[in-house]
Amino acid sequence: ESYSATKSWTLLTGDGTKTVYAKFKDVAGNWSSPISAAIILDTTAPMVAITSPQDGFISATQPVTVSGTIDDNTATVVVKVNGTTEVLAQVSSGTFRADNVPLVLGPNTIVAIATDPATNSSTSNSRTVTYQPTVILSIAITSPINNSSVNTPTINVSGTVTDSTATVTVNGISATLTNNSFTALNIPLTNGTNVITAKATKGTQTAQNAINVILDTVPPSINIYTPDANSTTRSNIVYGRVSDDT
């Protein structure tokens, strides 16, 4: 064949080491000694699989560690989260490990992508990991205010709770939740001081907050001592007594 600085060869089929030979002849008909080169043909993508965390895992913290198996220790493994964020993994002895893999709040789809030196690539099974931070449960009554007085036999109680999925009761009566706000209707009162307790429950966590509400249905009475009834006086001062000093 005519001389060319580059030459294409078709290798024999099948992965493995292929030896390519060449020799050259000058215009005088002299042949060079043969030269050879070993070429590794690799058309097989590495096999990669995530083994941890398990699919459906709920994590209270982030970032997380993702690990798994790889059948080619020369491959590069990248862990990808939600199709965008990539974290390079360490590969050793048939396994890979990626630390500090970030999560967003809620469900996250995680895959591992392995690429060998011949650029063959494969994608692992996907895992869904949900980031759900632990919320310290607390509850607060915002209405009515503590030690307030009312003259109705029932009241509505409202407030806030840190976990919108918690169960809330007020004096044993179920409250309705909208996001992180709760309202309990028609909480019964008795005359005098009533303890109003709001209680939140979520799993093993409980929290409560209590206030006092005073039911007072007796109107105040008043007596005038001076001046006497129907009397004539030059003073503009009136003395008397009221039954309720509030």
Short mmCIF file of C-alpha atoms in Angstrom, two decimals:
data_model
loop_
_atom_site.label_atom_id
_atom_site.label_comp_id
_atom_site.label_asym_id
_atom_site.label_seq_id
_atom_site.Cartn_x
_atom_site.Cartn_y
_atom_site.Cartn_z
CA GLU A 1 0.00 0.00 0.00
CA SER A 2 1.09 3.58 -0.53
CA TYR A 3 2.68 5.32 2.41
CA SER A 4 0.41 7.39 4.66
CA ALA A 5 1.09 9.13 7.95
CA THR A 6 -2.05 7.47 9.34
CA LYS A 7 -3.69 4.17 8.56
CA SER A 8 -6.94 2.57 9.64
CA TRP A 9 -7.09 -1.09 10.64
CA THR A 10 -10.10 -3.25 11.29
CA LEU A 11 -9.38 -5.33 14.38
CA LEU A 12 -10.52 -8.88 14.74
CA THR A 13 -13.83 -9.21 16.54
CA GLY A 14 -13.99 -9.98 20.23
CA ASP A 15 -12.70 -8.02 23.21
CA GLY A 16 -9.10 -8.49 24.29
CA THR A 17 -5.55 -7.64 23.26
CA LYS A 18 -4.95 -7.31 19.50
CA THR A 19 -1.42 -7.10 18.03
CA VAL A 20 -1.01 -4.90 14.97
CA TYR A 21 2.10 -5.33 12.72
CA ALA A 22 3.56 -3.02 10.10
CA LYS A 23 6.69 -2.78 7.93
CA PHE A 24 7.82 -0.26 5.36
CA LYS A 25 9.61 -0.36 1.97
CA ASP A 26 11.56 2.50 0.50
CA VAL A 27 11.72 3.47 -3.18
CA ALA A 28 14.80 1.28 -3.62
CA GLY A 29 12.85 -1.77 -2.51
CA ASN A 30 14.42 -2.13 0.93
CA TRP A 31 12.09 -3.38 3.69
CA SER A 32 12.24 -2.28 7.29
CA SER A 33 12.07 -4.66 10.18
CA PRO A 34 8.48 -5.34 11.28
CA ILE A 35 7.10 -3.25 14.15
CA SER A 36 4.12 -4.13 16.30
CA ALA A 37 1.78 -2.56 18.80
CA ALA A 38 -0.63 -4.15 21.27
CA ILE A 39 -4.13 -2.65 21.26
CA ILE A 40 -6.75 -3.63 23.80
CA LEU A 41 -10.21 -3.82 22.24
CA ASP A 42 -12.89 -3.13 24.84
CA THR A 43 -16.50 -2.78 23.72
CA THR A 44 -18.09 -3.92 26.99
CA ALA A 45 -19.49 -1.34 29.39
CA PRO A 46 -18.70 -1.82 33.09
CA MET A 47 -21.47 -3.14 35.33
CA VAL A 48 -22.34 -0.84 38.23
CA ALA A 49 -24.99 -1.16 40.92
CA ILE A 50 -25.97 0.87 43.98
CA THR A 51 -26.28 -1.20 47.15
CA SER A 52 -26.65 1.58 49.73
CA PRO A 53 -28.82 3.41 50.61
CA GLN A 54 -31.81 1.21 50.00
CA ASP A 55 -34.53 2.34 47.60
CA GLY A 56 -37.18 4.31 49.48
CA PHE A 57 -34.80 5.25 52.30
CA ILE A 58 -35.85 8.30 54.35
CA SER A 59 -32.93 10.34 55.63
CA ALA A 60 -33.21 12.85 58.45
CA THR A 61 -29.83 14.33 57.50
CA GLN A 62 -27.88 15.28 54.41
CA PRO A 63 -25.46 14.85 52.69
CA VAL A 64 -25.42 11.05 52.49
CA THR A 65 -22.97 8.35 51.41
CA VAL A 66 -23.75 6.25 48.32
CA SER A 67 -21.94 2.95 47.74
CA GLY A 68 -22.19 -0.06 45.50
CA THR A 69 -20.41 -2.57 43.28
CA ILE A 70 -18.42 -2.17 40.05
CA ASP A 71 -16.90 -4.98 37.95
CA ASP A 72 -14.08 -2.84 36.50
CA ASN A 73 -11.60 -1.25 38.90
CA THR A 74 -10.27 0.94 36.08
CA ALA A 75 -13.63 2.60 35.57
CA THR A 76 -14.60 6.05 36.81
CA VAL A 77 -17.84 6.20 38.80
CA VAL A 78 -19.91 9.34 39.23
CA VAL A 79 -22.99 9.50 41.45
CA LYS A 80 -25.68 11.78 40.02
CA VAL A 81 -28.56 13.25 42.03
CA ASN A 82 -31.78 14.36 40.35
CA GLY A 83 -30.08 14.36 36.96
CA THR A 84 -27.85 17.34 37.77
CA THR A 85 -25.53 17.22 40.77
CA GLU A 86 -22.52 14.90 40.33
CA VAL A 87 -20.16 13.50 42.97
CA LEU A 88 -17.04 11.54 41.99
CA ALA A 89 -16.78 8.19 43.77
CA GLN A 90 -13.75 6.26 44.94
CA VAL A 91 -13.32 2.85 43.25
CA SER A 92 -11.49 -0.01 44.92
CA SER A 93 -11.65 -3.81 44.92
CA GLY A 94 -14.90 -4.08 43.02
CA THR A 95 -16.73 -1.45 45.03
CA PHE A 96 -17.33 2.29 44.86
CA ARG A 97 -18.13 4.90 47.50
CA ALA A 98 -19.24 8.52 47.12
CA ASP A 99 -19.29 10.66 50.25
CA ASN A 100 -21.06 13.97 50.77
CA VAL A 101 -23.79 13.37 48.22
CA PRO A 102 -26.19 16.32 48.64
CA LEU A 103 -29.96 15.95 48.83
CA VAL A 104 -32.80 18.38 48.34
CA LEU A 105 -35.85 18.43 50.59
CA GLY A 106 -38.22 15.63 49.63
CA PRO A 107 -37.60 12.76 47.17
CA ASN A 108 -34.23 12.48 45.38
CA THR A 109 -33.40 10.17 42.47
CA ILE A 110 -29.85 8.79 42.64
CA VAL A 111 -27.94 6.82 39.99
CA ALA A 112 -24.32 5.81 39.50
CA ILE A 113 -22.66 6.17 36.09
CA ALA A 114 -19.55 4.10 35.32
CA THR A 115 -17.20 4.87 32.42
CA ASP A 116 -14.19 2.69 31.54
CA PRO A 117 -10.95 3.89 29.88
CA ALA A 118 -12.39 2.94 26.47
CA THR A 119 -15.32 5.34 27.18
CA ASN A 120 -17.86 2.53 27.46
CA SER A 121 -20.49 3.72 29.91
CA SER A 122 -23.41 2.29 31.85
CA THR A 123 -25.92 3.57 34.39
CA SER A 124 -26.89 1.73 37.55
CA ASN A 125 -30.26 1.01 38.99
CA SER A 126 -31.84 4.15 40.44
CA ARG A 127 -32.59 4.70 44.10
CA THR A 128 -35.12 7.12 45.57
CA VAL A 129 -33.96 8.70 48.82
CA THR A 130 -36.22 11.16 50.64
CA TYR A 131 -34.68 13.91 52.71
CA GLN A 132 -37.02 14.60 55.60
CA PRO A 133 -35.31 16.49 58.41
CA THR A 134 -36.33 15.70 61.97
CA VAL A 135 -38.61 18.45 63.27
CA ILE A 136 -38.63 19.12 67.00
CA LEU A 137 -42.33 19.09 67.78
CA SER A 138 -43.71 22.15 69.55
CA ILE A 139 -47.11 23.81 69.77
CA ALA A 140 -48.36 27.23 70.86
CA ILE A 141 -51.81 28.70 71.45
CA THR A 142 -52.12 32.15 69.90
CA SER A 143 -55.81 32.81 70.52
CA PRO A 144 -57.29 33.43 73.02
CA ILE A 145 -54.51 34.98 75.09
CA ASN A 146 -53.59 33.59 78.48
CA ASN A 147 -55.85 34.64 81.40
CA SER A 148 -58.41 36.23 79.11
CA SER A 149 -62.04 36.47 80.26
CA VAL A 150 -65.04 35.53 78.15
CA ASN A 151 -68.79 35.33 78.73
CA THR A 152 -69.63 32.56 76.25
CA PRO A 153 -69.86 28.87 77.20
CA THR A 154 -67.65 27.78 74.29
CA ILE A 155 -64.60 29.26 72.57
CA ASN A 156 -62.54 28.66 69.46
CA VAL A 157 -58.84 28.01 70.04
CA SER A 158 -56.16 28.53 67.41
CA GLY A 159 -52.38 28.37 67.29
CA THR A 160 -49.33 27.02 65.52
CA VAL A 161 -47.49 23.69 65.43
CA THR A 162 -44.03 22.99 63.99
CA ASP A 163 -45.07 19.82 62.12
CA SER A 164 -48.02 20.18 59.77
CA THR A 165 -48.52 16.39 59.76
CA ALA A 166 -48.96 16.15 63.53
CA THR A 167 -52.26 15.30 65.23
CA VAL A 168 -53.54 18.20 67.35
CA THR A 169 -56.22 18.19 70.03
CA VAL A 170 -57.45 20.91 72.35
CA ASN A 171 -58.85 19.60 75.64
CA GLY A 172 -59.35 16.30 73.83
CA ILE A 173 -61.21 17.81 70.86
CA SER A 174 -59.61 17.32 67.45
CA ALA A 175 -58.30 20.42 65.71
CA THR A 176 -58.05 21.04 61.98
CA LEU A 177 -54.65 21.92 60.49
CA THR A 178 -53.83 24.21 57.59
CA ASN A 179 -50.11 24.06 56.95
CA ASN A 180 -48.67 24.81 60.41
CA SER A 181 -51.77 26.46 61.89
CA PHE A 182 -54.51 24.72 63.85
CA THR A 183 -58.04 25.61 64.93
CA ALA A 184 -60.30 23.80 67.37
CA LEU A 185 -63.95 24.88 67.49
CA ASN A 186 -66.46 24.99 70.33
CA ILE A 187 -64.23 24.14 73.27
CA PRO A 188 -66.61 24.03 76.29
CA LEU A 189 -66.00 26.12 79.40
CA THR A 190 -67.30 26.09 82.96
CA ASN A 191 -67.72 29.13 85.19
CA GLY A 192 -64.44 30.28 86.61
CA THR A 193 -60.92 29.48 85.46
CA ASN A 194 -60.54 26.87 82.71
CA VAL A 195 -57.26 25.28 81.68
CA ILE A 196 -57.06 25.05 77.89
CA THR A 197 -54.44 22.52 76.73
CA ALA A 198 -53.37 22.08 73.12
CA LYS A 199 -51.53 18.81 72.48
CA ALA A 200 -49.60 17.74 69.36
CA THR A 201 -48.58 14.15 68.61
CA LYS A 202 -46.31 12.84 65.83
CA GLY A 203 -44.87 9.35 66.12
CA THR A 204 -43.10 9.13 69.47
CA GLN A 205 -43.02 12.91 69.91
CA THR A 206 -45.57 14.87 71.92
CA ALA A 207 -45.78 18.55 72.80
CA GLN A 208 -48.32 20.67 74.59
CA ASN A 209 -49.12 24.24 75.58
CA ALA A 210 -51.68 25.40 78.13
CA ILE A 211 -53.37 28.69 78.95
CA ASN A 212 -56.09 29.83 81.37
CA VAL A 213 -59.41 31.18 80.18
CA ILE A 214 -61.93 32.62 82.64
CA LEU A 215 -65.64 32.18 82.01
CA ASP A 216 -67.57 34.96 83.72
CA THR A 217 -71.30 35.12 83.02
CA VAL A 218 -72.26 37.23 86.07
CA PRO A 219 -72.64 40.95 85.30
CA PRO A 220 -71.08 43.30 87.86
CA SER A 221 -73.31 45.10 90.40
CA ILE A 222 -72.79 48.60 91.72
CA ASN A 223 -73.99 50.41 94.87
CA ILE A 224 -73.80 54.18 95.46
CA TYR A 225 -73.21 55.19 99.07
CA THR A 226 -73.06 58.93 98.76
CA PRO A 227 -74.81 61.09 98.01
CA ASP A 228 -78.11 59.62 99.18
CA ALA A 229 -80.82 58.99 96.70
CA ASN A 230 -82.85 62.10 95.86
CA SER A 231 -80.59 64.23 98.06
CA THR A 232 -79.30 67.69 97.24
CA THR A 233 -75.56 68.24 97.45
CA ARG A 234 -72.99 70.82 96.47
CA SER A 235 -70.30 68.11 95.90
CA ASN A 236 -69.58 66.52 92.54
CA ILE A 237 -68.00 63.44 94.14
CA VAL A 238 -69.85 60.12 94.22
CA TYR A 239 -68.82 57.21 96.42
CA GLY A 240 -69.88 53.62 95.88
CA ARG A 241 -68.83 49.99 95.47
CA VAL A 242 -68.69 47.67 92.43
CA SER A 243 -68.85 43.87 92.79
CA ASP A 244 -66.18 43.13 90.16
CA ASP A 245 -62.84 44.94 90.44
CA THR A 246 -61.83 43.83 86.91
#
